[in-house]
Structure formats: structure tokens, C-alpha cells
Amino acid sequence: MEQQKRTRDEYESDLITFMRMGSISILDALAVKLPDVFTAEILPNLDIEDTLNLAQVNKTYRDSVWSVGGVRSMEAKMEAHMKKHRMTRRPTHPMFNAAWYGNLPAVRALLESGVDANKILTKAGTTTLIMAAGRGHVAIVKLLIEKGADLNERDIPGETALYMAAEHSNPLCAMELIKAGADVNLADNCGQTPLMIAADRGYDRHDIIVGLLINSGADVHRVDDDGKTALTLAEAAAARDLLDIPYDPESRRYTIMGMLKGIDRYPPDRYGD
């Protein structure tokens, strides 16, 4: 007992000496030398902005902030922040911000702290996987898949994670979902499949999505509730484009229509070159 007391006194003396010399701050002393005290007593009493700023300082702080104990205190902090700034519409669960901004360490810590991988984040029924896929955060999508997230869970409009990846042109997320077994033909409440929404959008990397879905067994002949196929949706979108921009046979829209028709180019180049 006497030996333990002497060791503790020597340790505390060294710690105080370092603080007096300015070698370490009080927070450094707590985080590095007394991590349990820092996590249990200091971290919960910081507001959300100070907590997130602290996570950017160094690895020690970041690991503490995104530890299981750290994330457990975040929901109350976020609620306090929202009330202070009169922000009432945005969800306050920490997983919402983590998935929205693609913060992988935060998502991992939240899952380890007991948050369900199928956590619903919004009143529209958006799950963490749906949000991450729509935002293009492929690392989070992979983690959620590993943790058993439901690949085919639908939100209130009937949109799945794959549907959102297709709509927002996130081919890497779509690839991970398909590889894990997501249903490529699962439609939303209007009867539109991921292939249809990608064909209708037709910009950015939607041609990659369309090719991926076709090669993965998407039904190119399926019709939505208005009787439209992916091809007719793509054709209508191309017709709308012509009102604003010149005809370009190499555009993604015509690449998509060619894939849906199973030909190299659609429509044939009207200028014959």
C-alpha cells in the first residue's frame, strides 16, 4: 500500500511539473494521463461544437471523442445545440450527422455503442444505409453492410439504398450494394426501379449506374405505374434536354439509351459522320 501511494505521488508530482512548465495542457494531462477521467468527467460537459473541434486537434482527442463513451453523450449535446439555435427540423441523433457528412469513425463508434445498423434517421423513414448510399459515402456503406444493415429496407416513399445510389449517381455505393445482394428490381411507391431513376436522370455518372444495373440483372422492360420503361423515361429526358442544349450524340443520355436498346449508339448520328 505504501509503495502504491509513493508511486502515485511521484506520478502526480511529475504531471503537475509538466503542466507548470507548459509542456502539456490540462486537457492533455487528462486525456493522456487520466483518460478515464477525461472521458467520464470532461468530455460530456463540452458542448457539441467544442467536442467536434477537439476531435480535430490530434489523434488522442479524436479517439476519445469517437470512443463508445464519447458518442453516448452526443445526442444530448446535439439537442441542446438545436434548441439554442432554434433549429427544429433537422434530426438530432448523432448518426444523422455522421452518415450525412461521411464521418466513418463516428459511425463505427455509434454502432459499437449499440446503435442499430438499421437506425431510422428521419421522419421519411431514411435509414443510415439509405442516407450513406445517397450521399456517396462508400466506406460507411461497406461498414453498414458488414454490420448487417438491411439492404432492401425502404423509406416511406419506397426508396432503397440502391435506388438512392442510382438516383444520386454513386456507382461505387451501388456496386457494394449489388455485390452484397441488394434487389436490383425493387421499385419505389411509384413503380420506379433503380434502373428507371438512373435512366431518367441521365447526367454525371448515371450511364455507369445503368450499365452496372443491366449487367446485374435489372429488368429493362419493366414499366412503372405510368406505363413507362427505363428507355421511354430516358427518351423523354433527352427530348427535354433538346429544348435547352444542342443535340450531342455522344452525351450520356444517348449512351444510356443505346445500352437500354442493346446497341452501340442511339439514336443513329443524324449527321451521318
Coordinates of C-alpha atoms in Angstrom, one line a residue:
M1 CA 0.0 0.0 0.0
E2 CA 2.8 2.4 1.0
Q3 CA 4.6 1.6 -2.3
Q4 CA 1.5 2.3 -4.4
K5 CA 1.0 5.6 -2.6
R6 CA 4.6 6.6 -3.2
T7 CA 4.3 5.7 -6.9
R8 CA 1.1 7.7 -7.3
D9 CA 2.6 10.7 -5.5
E10 CA 5.6 10.6 -7.8
Y11 CA 3.4 10.3 -10.9
E12 CA 1.1 13.2 -9.8
S13 CA 4.2 15.3 -9.0
D14 CA 5.6 14.7 -12.5
L15 CA 2.2 15.6 -14.0
I16 CA 2.0 18.9 -12.1
T17 CA 5.6 19.7 -13.1
F18 CA 4.9 19.2 -16.8
M19 CA 1.8 21.4 -16.5
R20 CA 3.7 24.2 -14.7
M21 CA 6.4 24.0 -17.4
G22 CA 3.7 24.4 -20.1
S23 CA 4.8 21.1 -21.7
I24 CA 1.2 19.8 -21.6
S25 CA -2.1 21.5 -21.1
I26 CA -4.7 20.4 -18.5
L27 CA -6.7 18.7 -21.2
D28 CA -3.6 16.9 -22.5
A29 CA -2.9 15.8 -19.0
L30 CA -6.4 14.4 -18.5
A31 CA -6.7 12.9 -22.0
V32 CA -3.2 11.2 -22.0
K33 CA -2.5 10.5 -18.3
L34 CA -6.0 10.2 -17.0
P35 CA -8.2 9.0 -19.9
D36 CA -11.0 7.6 -17.8
V37 CA -11.4 11.0 -16.0
F38 CA -11.3 12.8 -19.3
T39 CA -14.0 10.6 -20.9
A40 CA -16.2 10.4 -17.9
E41 CA -16.0 13.9 -16.5
I42 CA -14.7 16.4 -19.1
L43 CA -15.9 15.3 -22.5
P44 CA -19.6 15.0 -21.5
N45 CA -19.6 18.6 -20.3
L46 CA -18.3 20.1 -23.5
D47 CA -20.9 21.4 -26.0
I48 CA -21.2 19.8 -29.4
E49 CA -19.1 22.5 -31.2
D50 CA -16.3 22.2 -28.7
T51 CA -16.4 18.4 -28.9
L52 CA -16.2 18.3 -32.6
N53 CA -13.4 20.9 -32.7
L54 CA -11.5 18.9 -30.1
A55 CA -11.7 15.9 -32.3
Q56 CA -9.7 17.8 -35.0
V57 CA -6.8 18.6 -32.7
N58 CA -4.9 15.3 -32.6
K59 CA -5.3 11.6 -32.6
T60 CA -5.7 11.3 -28.8
Y61 CA -8.6 13.7 -28.7
R62 CA -10.1 12.2 -31.9
D63 CA -10.1 8.7 -30.4
S64 CA -11.6 10.0 -27.2
V65 CA -14.4 11.9 -29.0
W66 CA -15.3 9.0 -31.2
S67 CA -15.0 6.4 -28.5
V68 CA -18.0 4.5 -27.3
G69 CA -18.2 6.7 -24.2
G70 CA -17.8 9.8 -26.2
V71 CA -20.6 9.2 -28.7
R72 CA -23.0 8.3 -26.0
S73 CA -23.0 11.9 -24.8
M74 CA -23.5 13.4 -28.2
E75 CA -27.3 13.2 -28.6
A76 CA -28.0 15.4 -25.6
K77 CA -25.4 17.8 -26.8
M78 CA -26.9 18.0 -30.3
E79 CA -30.4 18.5 -28.8
A80 CA -29.1 21.4 -26.7
H81 CA -27.4 22.9 -29.7
M82 CA -30.6 22.7 -31.8
K83 CA -32.7 24.3 -29.1
K84 CA -30.1 27.1 -28.6
H85 CA -30.1 27.9 -32.3
R86 CA -33.9 27.3 -32.8
M87 CA -33.2 24.5 -35.3
T88 CA -36.2 22.3 -35.0
R89 CA -36.5 20.5 -38.4
R90 CA -33.2 18.6 -38.5
P91 CA -32.9 15.3 -36.7
T92 CA -30.7 15.4 -33.6
H93 CA -29.5 11.8 -33.5
P94 CA -25.6 11.7 -33.8
M95 CA -25.9 9.0 -36.5
F96 CA -27.7 11.5 -38.8
N97 CA -24.7 13.9 -38.9
A98 CA -22.2 11.0 -39.0
A99 CA -23.9 9.5 -42.1
W100 CA -24.7 12.8 -43.7
Y101 CA -21.1 14.1 -43.5
G102 CA -19.4 10.7 -44.1
N103 CA -17.7 10.5 -40.7
L104 CA -16.7 6.9 -40.7
P105 CA -15.1 6.9 -37.2
A106 CA -18.3 8.3 -35.8
V107 CA -20.5 5.8 -37.5
R108 CA -18.2 3.0 -36.3
A109 CA -18.3 4.3 -32.7
L110 CA -22.0 4.7 -32.7
L111 CA -22.5 1.1 -33.9
E112 CA -20.1 -0.2 -31.3
S113 CA -22.0 1.8 -28.6
G114 CA -25.2 -0.1 -29.5
V115 CA -26.9 2.0 -32.2
D116 CA -28.8 -0.3 -34.6
A117 CA -27.3 -0.6 -38.1
N118 CA -30.9 -0.2 -39.4
K119 CA -31.4 3.0 -37.4
I120 CA -34.1 5.2 -39.0
L121 CA -32.8 8.8 -39.1
T122 CA -35.7 10.9 -40.5
K123 CA -39.4 11.2 -40.4
A124 CA -39.4 10.0 -44.0
G125 CA -38.0 6.6 -42.8
T126 CA -34.5 7.1 -44.1
T127 CA -32.1 4.5 -42.7
T128 CA -28.4 5.1 -42.1
L129 CA -27.7 2.9 -45.1
I130 CA -30.1 4.8 -47.4
M131 CA -28.6 8.1 -46.4
A132 CA -25.0 6.9 -46.8
A133 CA -25.7 5.5 -50.2
G134 CA -27.4 8.6 -51.4
R135 CA -24.6 10.8 -50.1
G136 CA -21.9 8.6 -51.8
H137 CA -20.1 7.5 -48.6
V138 CA -18.9 4.1 -49.8
A139 CA -16.8 3.3 -46.7
I140 CA -19.8 3.8 -44.5
V141 CA -22.0 1.7 -46.9
K142 CA -19.4 -1.1 -46.6
L143 CA -19.3 -0.9 -42.8
L144 CA -23.1 -1.0 -42.5
I145 CA -23.3 -4.0 -44.8
E146 CA -20.7 -5.8 -42.6
K147 CA -22.8 -4.9 -39.6
G148 CA -25.9 -6.5 -41.1
A149 CA -27.9 -3.5 -42.3
D150 CA -31.0 -4.4 -44.3
L151 CA -30.0 -4.0 -48.0
N152 CA -33.6 -3.8 -49.2
E153 CA -35.2 -1.6 -46.4
R154 CA -37.4 1.0 -48.0
D155 CA -38.2 4.5 -46.7
I156 CA -41.7 5.9 -46.7
P157 CA -41.6 6.8 -50.5
G158 CA -40.4 3.3 -51.1
E159 CA -36.8 4.1 -51.9
T160 CA -34.0 1.7 -51.1
A161 CA -30.3 2.3 -50.6
L162 CA -29.6 1.1 -54.2
Y163 CA -32.3 3.4 -55.5
M164 CA -30.7 6.4 -53.8
A165 CA -27.2 5.4 -55.0
A166 CA -28.7 5.2 -58.6
E167 CA -30.6 8.5 -58.3
H168 CA -27.6 10.4 -57.0
S169 CA -25.1 8.8 -59.3
N170 CA -22.9 7.0 -56.7
P171 CA -21.7 3.9 -58.7
L172 CA -19.2 2.7 -56.0
C173 CA -22.0 2.5 -53.4
A174 CA -24.3 0.8 -56.0
M175 CA -21.6 -1.7 -56.7
E176 CA -21.1 -2.6 -53.0
L177 CA -24.9 -2.9 -52.5
I178 CA -25.3 -5.2 -55.6
K179 CA -22.3 -7.3 -54.6
A180 CA -23.9 -7.8 -51.2
G181 CA -27.2 -8.9 -52.7
A182 CA -29.4 -5.9 -52.9
D183 CA -32.5 -6.4 -55.1
V184 CA -31.9 -4.5 -58.4
N185 CA -35.6 -4.6 -59.4
L186 CA -37.1 -3.4 -56.1
A187 CA -39.3 -0.4 -57.0
D188 CA -40.4 2.7 -55.1
N189 CA -44.1 3.5 -54.4
C190 CA -44.5 4.8 -58.0
G191 CA -43.2 1.6 -59.5
Q192 CA -39.8 3.1 -60.5
T193 CA -36.8 0.8 -60.1
P194 CA -33.2 2.0 -59.7
L195 CA -32.6 1.5 -63.4
M196 CA -35.6 3.8 -64.2
I197 CA -34.4 6.6 -62.0
A198 CA -30.9 6.4 -63.3
A199 CA -32.1 6.4 -66.9
D200 CA -34.4 9.4 -66.2
R201 CA -31.6 11.4 -64.5
G202 CA -29.0 10.6 -67.2
Y203 CA -26.3 13.1 -66.2
D204 CA -23.0 12.8 -64.4
R205 CA -22.1 9.1 -64.0
H206 CA -25.6 7.7 -64.5
D207 CA -24.5 5.8 -67.6
I208 CA -22.1 3.8 -65.4
I209 CA -25.0 3.1 -63.0
V210 CA -27.2 2.0 -65.9
G211 CA -24.6 -0.4 -67.3
L212 CA -24.0 -1.8 -63.8
L213 CA -27.7 -2.4 -63.2
I214 CA -28.2 -4.0 -66.6
N215 CA -25.3 -6.3 -66.2
S216 CA -26.6 -7.2 -62.7
G217 CA -30.0 -8.4 -64.0
A218 CA -32.1 -5.2 -63.9
D219 CA -35.3 -5.7 -66.0
V220 CA -35.1 -3.2 -68.9
H221 CA -38.7 -4.0 -70.0
R222 CA -40.4 -3.3 -66.7
V223 CA -42.9 -0.5 -66.6
D224 CA -43.7 2.0 -63.8
D225 CA -47.2 3.0 -62.6
D226 CA -47.5 5.3 -65.6
G227 CA -46.6 2.6 -68.0
K228 CA -43.1 3.9 -68.8
T229 CA -40.0 1.9 -69.2
A230 CA -36.4 3.0 -68.4
L231 CA -36.0 3.7 -72.2
T232 CA -39.1 5.8 -72.5
L233 CA -38.0 7.8 -69.4
A234 CA -34.6 8.3 -70.9
E235 CA -36.1 9.4 -74.3
A236 CA -38.4 11.9 -72.6
A237 CA -35.4 13.3 -70.7
A238 CA -33.4 13.6 -73.9
A239 CA -36.3 15.4 -75.6
R240 CA -36.4 17.9 -72.7
D241 CA -32.7 18.5 -73.0
L242 CA -33.0 19.5 -76.6
L243 CA -35.1 22.5 -75.6
D244 CA -32.0 24.0 -73.9
I245 CA -28.9 22.4 -75.4
P246 CA -27.8 21.3 -78.9
Y247 CA -28.0 17.6 -79.9
D248 CA -24.9 15.7 -78.9
P249 CA -24.9 12.0 -79.9
E250 CA -22.0 11.4 -77.5
S251 CA -23.9 12.6 -74.5
R252 CA -24.6 10.3 -71.5
R253 CA -28.3 10.4 -72.4
Y254 CA -27.7 8.7 -75.7
T255 CA -25.2 6.3 -74.2
I256 CA -27.8 5.3 -71.7
M257 CA -30.4 4.8 -74.5
G258 CA -28.0 2.8 -76.5
M259 CA -27.4 0.4 -73.6
L260 CA -31.1 0.1 -73.0
K261 CA -31.6 -0.8 -76.7
G262 CA -28.6 -3.1 -76.7
I263 CA -26.8 -1.1 -79.5
D264 CA -23.7 1.0 -79.6
R265 CA -25.3 4.3 -80.3
Y266 CA -28.8 5.6 -80.0
P267 CA -30.3 7.4 -81.8
P268 CA -28.1 7.0 -85.0
D269 CA -26.0 10.0 -85.6
R270 CA -28.3 12.3 -87.6
Y271 CA -25.3 14.0 -89.3
G272 CA -24.0 10.7 -90.8
D273 CA -20.4 11.2 -89.8

